[in-house]
mmCIF file of C-alpha atoms in Angstrom:
data_model
loop_
_atom_site.group_PDB
_atom_site.id
_atom_site.type_symbol
_atom_site.label_atom_id
_atom_site.label_comp_id
_atom_site.label_asym_id
_atom_site.label_seq_id
_atom_site.Cartn_x
_atom_site.Cartn_y
_atom_site.Cartn_z
ATOM 1 C CA MET A 1 -8.597 1.776 -22.604
ATOM 2 C CA GLU A 2 -6.614 3.610 -19.943
ATOM 3 C CA ILE A 3 -5.514 1.412 -17.050
ATOM 4 C CA VAL A 4 -5.109 3.027 -13.634
ATOM 5 C CA THR A 5 -3.783 1.184 -10.597
ATOM 6 C CA PHE A 6 -4.136 2.373 -7.014
ATOM 7 C CA ALA A 7 -1.214 0.898 -5.103
ATOM 8 C CA ASN A 8 1.173 1.345 -2.206
ATOM 9 C CA ILE A 9 2.817 -0.983 0.295
ATOM 10 C CA LYS A 10 1.164 0.745 3.273
ATOM 11 C CA GLY A 11 -2.365 -0.245 4.219
ATOM 12 C CA GLY A 12 -5.135 1.976 5.553
ATOM 13 C CA ILE A 13 -4.292 4.931 3.333
ATOM 14 C CA GLY A 14 -7.489 5.091 1.300
ATOM 15 C CA LYS A 15 -6.645 3.139 -1.863
ATOM 16 C CA THR A 16 -10.000 1.386 -2.087
ATOM 17 C CA THR A 17 -12.032 4.476 -1.198
ATOM 18 C CA LEU A 18 -10.251 6.527 -3.844
ATOM 19 C CA SER A 19 -10.353 3.860 -6.549
ATOM 20 C CA TYR A 20 -14.080 3.301 -5.923
ATOM 21 C CA ASN A 21 -14.986 6.989 -5.964
ATOM 22 C CA PHE A 22 -12.731 7.841 -8.910
ATOM 23 C CA GLY A 23 -14.146 5.006 -11.006
ATOM 24 C CA GLU A 24 -17.693 5.994 -10.095
ATOM 25 C CA TYR A 25 -16.921 9.616 -10.971
ATOM 26 C CA LEU A 26 -15.658 8.583 -14.401
ATOM 27 C CA ALA A 27 -18.747 6.429 -14.995
ATOM 28 C CA PHE A 28 -21.083 9.182 -13.782
ATOM 29 C CA HIS A 29 -19.632 11.405 -16.500
ATOM 30 C CA GLY A 30 -20.270 8.897 -19.265
ATOM 31 C CA ASN A 31 -17.146 6.736 -19.333
ATOM 32 C CA LYS A 32 -17.342 2.954 -19.437
ATOM 33 C CA VAL A 33 -15.404 1.622 -16.448
ATOM 34 C CA LEU A 34 -14.175 -1.852 -15.568
ATOM 35 C CA PHE A 35 -13.091 -2.354 -11.966
ATOM 36 C CA MET A 36 -10.670 -5.142 -11.087
ATOM 37 C CA ASP A 37 -10.340 -6.102 -7.423
ATOM 38 C CA LEU A 38 -6.845 -7.438 -6.686
ATOM 39 C CA ASP A 39 -7.142 -7.080 -2.925
ATOM 40 C CA GLN A 40 -7.882 -10.368 -1.179
ATOM 41 C CA GLN A 41 -10.051 -8.456 1.300
ATOM 42 C CA SER A 42 -12.355 -7.665 -1.660
ATOM 43 C CA SER A 43 -13.510 -4.384 -0.116
ATOM 44 C CA LEU A 44 -14.096 -2.844 -3.536
ATOM 45 C CA SER A 45 -16.284 -5.767 -4.615
ATOM 46 C CA ARG A 46 -18.401 -5.480 -1.473
ATOM 47 C CA ASN A 47 -19.524 -2.012 -2.521
ATOM 48 C CA TYR A 48 -21.753 -3.672 -5.120
ATOM 49 C CA LYS A 49 -24.723 -5.815 -4.217
ATOM 50 C CA GLY A 50 -25.506 -8.941 -6.166
ATOM 51 C CA ILE A 51 -21.947 -10.164 -6.600
ATOM 52 C CA THR A 52 -21.913 -13.733 -5.349
ATOM 53 C CA GLU A 53 -19.068 -15.468 -3.549
ATOM 54 C CA ASP A 54 -18.154 -17.176 -6.803
ATOM 55 C CA GLN A 55 -14.402 -17.177 -6.225
ATOM 56 C CA LYS A 56 -13.764 -19.580 -9.079
ATOM 57 C CA HIS A 57 -14.919 -16.926 -11.573
ATOM 58 C CA SER A 58 -13.277 -13.974 -9.815
ATOM 59 C CA VAL A 59 -9.762 -12.648 -10.527
ATOM 60 C CA GLU A 60 -8.724 -16.152 -9.477
ATOM 61 C CA ALA A 61 -9.623 -17.300 -12.994
ATOM 62 C CA ILE A 62 -6.967 -14.977 -14.417
ATOM 63 C CA PHE A 63 -4.137 -15.863 -12.057
ATOM 64 C CA ASN A 64 -4.812 -19.537 -11.350
ATOM 65 C CA ILE A 65 -2.810 -20.727 -14.361
ATOM 66 C CA TYR A 66 -2.557 -24.250 -12.955
ATOM 67 C CA ASN A 67 -6.315 -24.727 -13.226
ATOM 68 C CA PHE A 68 -6.540 -26.608 -16.513
ATOM 69 C CA GLU A 69 -10.334 -26.205 -16.742
ATOM 70 C CA LYS A 70 -9.651 -22.907 -18.559
ATOM 71 C CA VAL A 71 -12.145 -20.986 -16.442
ATOM 72 C CA GLU A 72 -12.728 -17.337 -17.360
ATOM 73 C CA PRO A 73 -13.577 -14.594 -14.864
ATOM 74 C CA LYS A 74 -17.145 -13.332 -14.763
ATOM 75 C CA ILE A 75 -17.501 -9.661 -15.590
ATOM 76 C CA TRP A 76 -20.361 -8.403 -13.444
ATOM 77 C CA HIS A 77 -22.484 -5.537 -14.748
ATOM 78 C CA VAL A 78 -23.325 -3.697 -11.535
ATOM 79 C CA LYS A 79 -24.766 -0.388 -12.747
ATOM 80 C CA LYS A 80 -24.782 1.967 -15.718
ATOM 81 C CA ASN A 81 -21.271 2.245 -17.209
ATOM 82 C CA ILE A 82 -19.711 0.066 -14.488
ATOM 83 C CA ASP A 83 -18.597 -3.559 -14.616
ATOM 84 C CA ILE A 84 -16.335 -5.391 -12.188
ATOM 85 C CA ILE A 85 -14.190 -8.502 -11.957
ATOM 86 C CA SER A 86 -14.512 -9.388 -8.292
ATOM 87 C CA GLY A 87 -11.779 -10.198 -5.811
ATOM 88 C CA THR A 88 -11.011 -13.475 -4.068
ATOM 89 C CA SER A 89 -9.758 -14.380 -0.606
ATOM 90 C CA ARG A 90 -7.708 -17.143 -2.244
ATOM 91 C CA LEU A 91 -5.361 -14.726 -3.994
ATOM 92 C CA ASP A 92 -2.619 -15.219 -1.374
ATOM 93 C CA LYS A 93 -2.586 -18.962 -1.962
ATOM 94 C CA ILE A 94 -2.587 -18.540 -5.733
ATOM 95 C CA GLN A 95 0.323 -16.103 -5.607
ATOM 96 C CA SER A 96 2.355 -18.517 -3.494
ATOM 97 C CA GLN A 97 1.950 -21.116 -6.250
ATOM 98 C CA LEU A 98 3.288 -18.675 -8.849
ATOM 99 C CA VAL A 99 6.596 -17.813 -7.177
ATOM 100 C CA THR A 100 8.667 -20.081 -9.434
ATOM 101 C CA TYR A 101 6.633 -19.410 -12.588
ATOM 102 C CA SER A 102 8.881 -17.611 -15.087
ATOM 103 C CA ASN A 103 6.138 -15.385 -16.539
ATOM 104 C CA LYS A 104 4.482 -14.581 -13.228
ATOM 105 C CA TYR A 105 4.541 -10.797 -13.762
ATOM 106 C CA VAL A 106 2.887 -10.804 -17.194
ATOM 107 C CA ILE A 107 -0.125 -13.043 -16.527
ATOM 108 C CA LEU A 108 -2.572 -10.118 -16.596
ATOM 109 C CA TYR A 109 -0.762 -8.591 -19.586
ATOM 110 C CA GLN A 110 -1.217 -11.812 -21.544
ATOM 111 C CA TRP A 111 -4.858 -12.140 -20.452
ATOM 112 C CA LEU A 112 -5.621 -8.628 -21.715
ATOM 113 C CA GLN A 113 -3.926 -9.430 -25.009
ATOM 114 C CA ARG A 114 -6.204 -12.447 -25.417
ATOM 115 C CA HIS A 115 -9.263 -10.376 -24.547
ATOM 116 C CA TYR A 116 -8.677 -7.258 -26.585
ATOM 117 C CA ASP A 117 -12.073 -7.251 -28.316
ATOM 118 C CA ASP A 118 -14.264 -8.113 -25.318
ATOM 119 C CA VAL A 119 -12.356 -6.171 -22.643
ATOM 120 C CA VAL A 120 -9.727 -3.682 -23.813
ATOM 121 C CA ALA A 121 -11.779 -2.285 -26.707
ATOM 122 C CA LYS A 122 -14.997 -2.229 -24.685
ATOM 123 C CA TYR A 123 -14.058 0.137 -21.858
ATOM 124 C CA ASP A 124 -12.657 3.635 -21.495
ATOM 125 C CA TYR A 125 -10.977 2.905 -18.162
ATOM 126 C CA MET A 126 -9.895 -0.044 -16.080
ATOM 127 C CA ILE A 127 -9.448 0.811 -12.406
ATOM 128 C CA ILE A 128 -7.425 -1.719 -10.400
ATOM 129 C CA ASP A 129 -7.513 -1.763 -6.611
ATOM 130 C CA CYS A 130 -4.566 -3.607 -5.071
ATOM 131 C CA HIS A 131 -3.536 -5.169 -1.795
ATOM 132 C CA PRO A 132 -0.971 -3.058 0.121
ATOM 133 C CA ASP A 133 2.089 -4.820 -1.255
ATOM 134 C CA LEU A 134 4.076 -5.293 -4.433
ATOM 135 C CA GLY A 135 3.334 -8.994 -4.646
ATOM 136 C CA ILE A 136 2.720 -10.890 -7.846
ATOM 137 C CA ALA A 137 -0.848 -9.648 -8.392
ATOM 138 C CA THR A 138 0.006 -5.991 -7.732
ATOM 139 C CA SER A 139 3.113 -6.301 -9.905
ATOM 140 C CA ASN A 140 0.905 -7.597 -12.726
ATOM 141 C CA ALA A 141 -1.286 -4.517 -12.327
ATOM 142 C CA VAL A 142 1.778 -2.270 -12.493
ATOM 143 C CA VAL A 143 2.955 -3.948 -15.701
ATOM 144 C CA VAL A 144 -0.298 -3.239 -17.575
ATOM 145 C CA SER A 145 -0.936 0.230 -16.163
ATOM 146 C CA ASP A 146 -0.785 3.605 -17.837
ATOM 147 C CA ALA A 147 -0.705 5.353 -14.460
ATOM 148 C CA ILE A 148 -0.099 4.359 -10.847
ATOM 149 C CA PHE A 149 -1.756 6.431 -8.134
ATOM 150 C CA ALA A 150 -0.167 6.013 -4.699
ATOM 151 C CA PRO A 151 -2.122 7.620 -1.843
ATOM 152 C CA VAL A 152 -0.097 8.761 1.169
ATOM 153 C CA LYS A 153 -1.471 9.907 4.509
ATOM 154 C CA PRO A 154 0.257 12.475 6.745
ATOM 155 C CA GLU A 155 1.540 9.754 9.058
ATOM 156 C CA LYS A 156 5.124 8.734 9.788
ATOM 157 C CA TYR A 157 4.781 5.111 8.677
ATOM 158 C CA SER A 158 2.827 6.068 5.573
ATOM 159 C CA PHE A 159 5.478 8.556 4.512
ATOM 160 C CA ASP A 160 8.374 6.268 5.444
ATOM 161 C CA SER A 161 6.955 3.539 3.200
ATOM 162 C CA LEU A 162 7.293 5.797 0.151
ATOM 163 C CA LYS A 163 11.020 5.219 -0.309
ATOM 164 C CA GLU A 164 10.565 1.456 -0.111
ATOM 165 C CA PHE A 165 7.678 1.645 -2.584
ATOM 166 C CA LYS A 166 9.772 3.679 -5.039
ATOM 167 C CA ASP A 167 12.764 1.350 -4.651
ATOM 168 C CA ARG A 168 10.689 -1.767 -5.209
ATOM 169 C CA LEU A 169 8.997 -0.241 -8.257
ATOM 170 C CA SER A 170 12.417 0.586 -9.659
ATOM 171 C CA SER A 171 13.598 -2.990 -9.097
ATOM 172 C CA LEU A 172 10.457 -4.356 -10.738
ATOM 173 C CA LYS A 173 11.034 -2.167 -13.803
ATOM 174 C CA GLN A 174 14.509 -3.652 -14.176
ATOM 175 C CA GLU A 175 13.220 -7.189 -13.725
ATOM 176 C CA VAL A 176 10.241 -7.141 -16.084
ATOM 177 C CA VAL A 177 11.829 -6.554 -19.477
ATOM 178 C CA ASN A 178 11.361 -7.472 -23.104
ATOM 179 C CA ILE A 179 13.866 -10.293 -23.564
ATOM 180 C CA GLN A 180 14.597 -9.186 -27.136
ATOM 181 C CA THR A 181 15.133 -5.453 -26.590
ATOM 182 C CA GLY A 182 16.000 -5.345 -22.901
ATOM 183 C CA GLU A 183 13.488 -2.523 -22.412
ATOM 184 C CA SER A 184 11.207 -2.559 -19.405
ATOM 185 C CA LEU A 185 7.619 -3.600 -20.036
ATOM 186 C CA ILE A 186 6.536 -1.155 -17.341
ATOM 187 C CA LYS A 187 5.610 2.166 -18.920
ATOM 188 C CA ALA A 188 3.364 3.581 -16.189
ATOM 189 C CA LYS A 189 4.218 6.814 -14.455
ATOM 190 C CA THR A 190 3.738 7.054 -10.712
ATOM 191 C CA TYR A 191 1.774 9.846 -9.069
ATOM 192 C CA PHE A 192 1.471 10.490 -5.345
ATOM 193 C CA ILE A 193 -1.704 11.722 -3.677
ATOM 194 C CA GLY A 194 -1.707 13.412 -0.286
ATOM 195 C CA ASN A 195 -4.786 11.933 1.367
ATOM 196 C CA ALA A 196 -6.915 12.626 4.464
ATOM 197 C CA ILE A 197 -5.151 15.893 5.300
ATOM 198 C CA ARG A 198 -6.408 17.777 8.345
ATOM 199 C CA LYS A 199 -6.331 21.568 8.381
ATOM 200 C CA VAL A 200 -5.584 22.008 12.079
ATOM 201 C CA ASP A 201 -3.102 19.191 12.517
ATOM 202 C CA GLY A 202 0.574 20.182 12.810
ATOM 203 C CA VAL A 203 1.769 17.055 11.019
ATOM 204 C CA SER A 204 -0.729 17.659 8.214
ATOM 205 C CA LYS A 205 0.465 21.248 7.825
ATOM 206 C CA ALA A 206 4.080 20.126 7.496
ATOM 207 C CA PHE A 207 2.950 17.381 5.100
ATOM 208 C CA THR A 208 1.033 19.908 3.000
ATOM 209 C CA HIS A 209 4.054 22.212 2.875
ATOM 210 C CA MET A 210 6.231 19.323 1.697
ATOM 211 C CA ILE A 211 3.751 18.392 -1.059
ATOM 212 C CA GLU A 212 3.471 21.979 -2.276
ATOM 213 C CA SER A 213 7.266 22.286 -2.313
ATOM 214 C CA GLU A 214 7.589 19.032 -4.296
ATOM 215 C CA MET A 215 4.903 20.134 -6.762
ATOM 216 C CA GLU A 216 6.623 23.469 -7.320
ATOM 217 C CA SER A 217 10.009 21.802 -7.803
ATOM 218 C CA ALA A 218 8.561 19.321 -10.311
ATOM 219 C CA LYS A 219 6.970 22.172 -12.257
ATOM 220 C CA LYS A 220 10.225 24.130 -12.415
ATOM 221 C CA ASN A 221 12.196 21.093 -13.547
ATOM 222 C CA ASN A 222 9.552 19.804 -15.996
ATOM 223 C CA LEU A 223 9.368 16.421 -14.257
ATOM 224 C CA ASP A 224 6.671 13.992 -15.385
ATOM 225 C CA ASP A 225 7.146 10.970 -13.101
ATOM 226 C CA ASN A 226 7.073 10.378 -9.336
ATOM 227 C CA LEU A 227 4.990 13.528 -8.997
ATOM 228 C CA TRP A 228 2.770 14.764 -6.198
ATOM 229 C CA ILE A 229 -0.377 15.794 -8.037
ATOM 230 C CA CYS A 230 -3.009 16.705 -5.447
ATOM 231 C CA LYS A 231 -3.969 17.084 -1.795
ATOM 232 C CA ILE A 232 -7.209 15.536 -0.554
ATOM 233 C CA PRO A 233 -8.657 16.906 2.697
ATOM 234 C CA GLU A 234 -10.040 14.669 5.389
ATOM 235 C CA TRP A 235 -13.821 14.606 4.925
ATOM 236 C CA ILE A 236 -16.400 12.527 6.733
ATOM 237 C CA LEU A 237 -18.208 11.579 3.512
ATOM 238 C CA PHE A 238 -15.095 9.796 2.245
ATOM 239 C CA THR A 239 -15.228 7.543 5.286
ATOM 240 C CA VAL A 240 -18.914 6.661 4.886
ATOM 241 C CA THR A 241 -18.863 5.739 1.194
ATOM 242 C CA ALA A 242 -18.122 2.123 2.109
ATOM 243 C CA SER A 243 -20.740 1.845 4.863
ATOM 244 C CA PHE A 244 -23.378 3.425 2.599
ATOM 245 C CA SER A 245 -22.073 1.607 -0.520
ATOM 246 C CA MET A 246 -22.573 4.923 -2.253
ATOM 247 C CA PRO A 247 -20.001 7.066 -4.096
ATOM 248 C CA LEU A 248 -19.583 10.784 -3.545
ATOM 249 C CA CYS A 249 -20.946 11.668 -6.990
ATOM 250 C CA GLU A 250 -24.206 9.912 -6.142
ATOM 251 C CA MET A 251 -24.374 11.607 -2.736
ATOM 252 C CA GLU A 252 -23.993 14.978 -4.440
ATOM 253 C CA LYS A 253 -26.723 14.148 -6.956
ATOM 254 C CA ILE A 254 -29.119 13.177 -4.148
ATOM 255 C CA ALA A 255 -28.252 16.326 -2.186
ATOM 256 C CA ARG A 256 -28.975 18.553 -5.176
ATOM 257 C CA THR A 257 -32.225 16.856 -6.232
ATOM 258 C CA LEU A 258 -35.276 18.871 -5.242
ATOM 259 C CA LYS A 259 -37.839 17.056 -3.111
ATOM 260 C CA LYS A 260 -40.511 17.487 -5.783
ATOM 261 C CA ASP A 261 -38.259 15.612 -8.213
ATOM 262 C CA LEU A 262 -37.848 12.571 -5.962
ATOM 263 C CA THR A 263 -39.888 9.466 -6.700
ATOM 264 C CA GLN A 264 -42.715 8.560 -4.349
ATOM 265 C CA ASP A 265 -40.780 5.495 -3.216
ATOM 266 C CA GLN A 266 -37.800 7.677 -2.333
ATOM 267 C CA GLN A 267 -39.962 10.102 -0.375
ATOM 268 C CA ASN A 268 -41.512 7.214 1.556
ATOM 269 C CA ASP A 269 -38.115 5.658 2.324
ATOM 270 C CA MET A 270 -37.111 7.010 5.739
ATOM 271 C CA ASP A 271 -33.545 5.745 5.425
ATOM 272 C CA PHE A 272 -33.106 7.410 2.038
ATOM 273 C CA MET A 273 -34.586 10.702 3.250
ATOM 274 C CA SER A 274 -32.366 10.654 6.342
ATOM 275 C CA LYS A 275 -29.275 10.184 4.181
ATOM 276 C CA ARG A 276 -30.467 12.899 1.801
ATOM 277 C CA LYS A 277 -30.753 15.339 4.689
ATOM 278 C CA TYR A 278 -27.247 14.393 5.817
ATOM 279 C CA PHE A 279 -25.839 14.942 2.318
ATOM 280 C CA LYS A 280 -27.655 18.279 1.934
ATOM 281 C CA ASN A 281 -26.040 19.509 5.147
ATOM 282 C CA GLN A 282 -22.589 19.020 3.649
ATOM 283 C CA SER A 283 -20.788 21.958 2.101
ATOM 284 C CA LYS A 284 -21.386 22.401 -1.634
ATOM 285 C CA ALA A 285 -17.843 23.728 -1.846
ATOM 286 C CA LYS A 286 -16.554 20.383 -0.536
ATOM 287 C CA PHE A 287 -18.298 18.495 -3.303
ATOM 288 C CA GLU A 288 -16.825 20.909 -5.849
ATOM 289 C CA GLU A 289 -13.362 20.503 -4.342
ATOM 290 C CA VAL A 290 -13.565 16.724 -4.639
ATOM 291 C CA ASN A 291 -14.836 16.974 -8.223
ATOM 292 C CA ASN A 292 -11.824 19.136 -9.077
ATOM 293 C CA ILE A 293 -9.534 16.547 -7.469
ATOM 294 C CA PHE A 294 -11.032 13.768 -9.586
ATOM 295 C CA GLU A 295 -10.602 15.937 -12.688
ATOM 296 C CA THR A 296 -6.923 16.229 -11.753
ATOM 297 C CA LEU A 297 -6.649 12.445 -11.441
ATOM 298 C CA LYS A 298 -8.375 12.066 -14.813
ATOM 299 C CA LYS A 299 -5.799 14.399 -16.346
ATOM 300 C CA TYR A 300 -2.968 12.095 -15.244
ATOM 301 C CA ALA A 301 -4.785 8.795 -15.853
#
């Protein structure tokens, strides 16, 4: 199982939207995906209907080590190839109780070790969506990850937060070590994603130039960590995936399905047909561009 974490210390940069759509893309192409929602806002979880507000059996069950009932999280099967361990609004409180716990950064690592057969061996990918911080929960995600994807928008505060994010990751690597060998337990490489880039915006153009320069430099110097790997354009469909609770891959499938191939229920559903018309009016090239971006992410995952 490959474990991918979407993280950064700046909020509002598209972590949840990207993690949701990337995971759905992987599942759409036949991979078994387990989502884990480590954001106390639980935005990722809300994309899936039928998940109850059962906080006791959410990610809380993994991190609430002082609950001696030995509760396990519920793994919700939400659609073909996709399961999820839902988020909890109580994660802040739980993290505050773990501050003095000596093994606070390896709780998820130890849980995965205990659940190798029923979790690790069962899925192709685990996609972890994190709160915009490097708190205890996010740090746990970093420890178990194979890759960390950090979206960055062409905004001053988003870009300024990068140095702090890199510095704090570096400090975490030095702190979380094997006590016998002294080697860091963190093996994940970090990849940066330019997100929501506008073509006509001066700041976006400068941002794009910077990314392209960094990518070229990394290629020349054979770098394999702290890389910029792709540029994602601003696109209205990215912003509506949450409100529609529908990933881009599903929108594309609906747009490309001929009317004669729709079910009678779909044809009689005015809301569905209205959305289908909206999706069909989108550029096919845009869908292809996004698919290529997700293939790039898959390459580094």
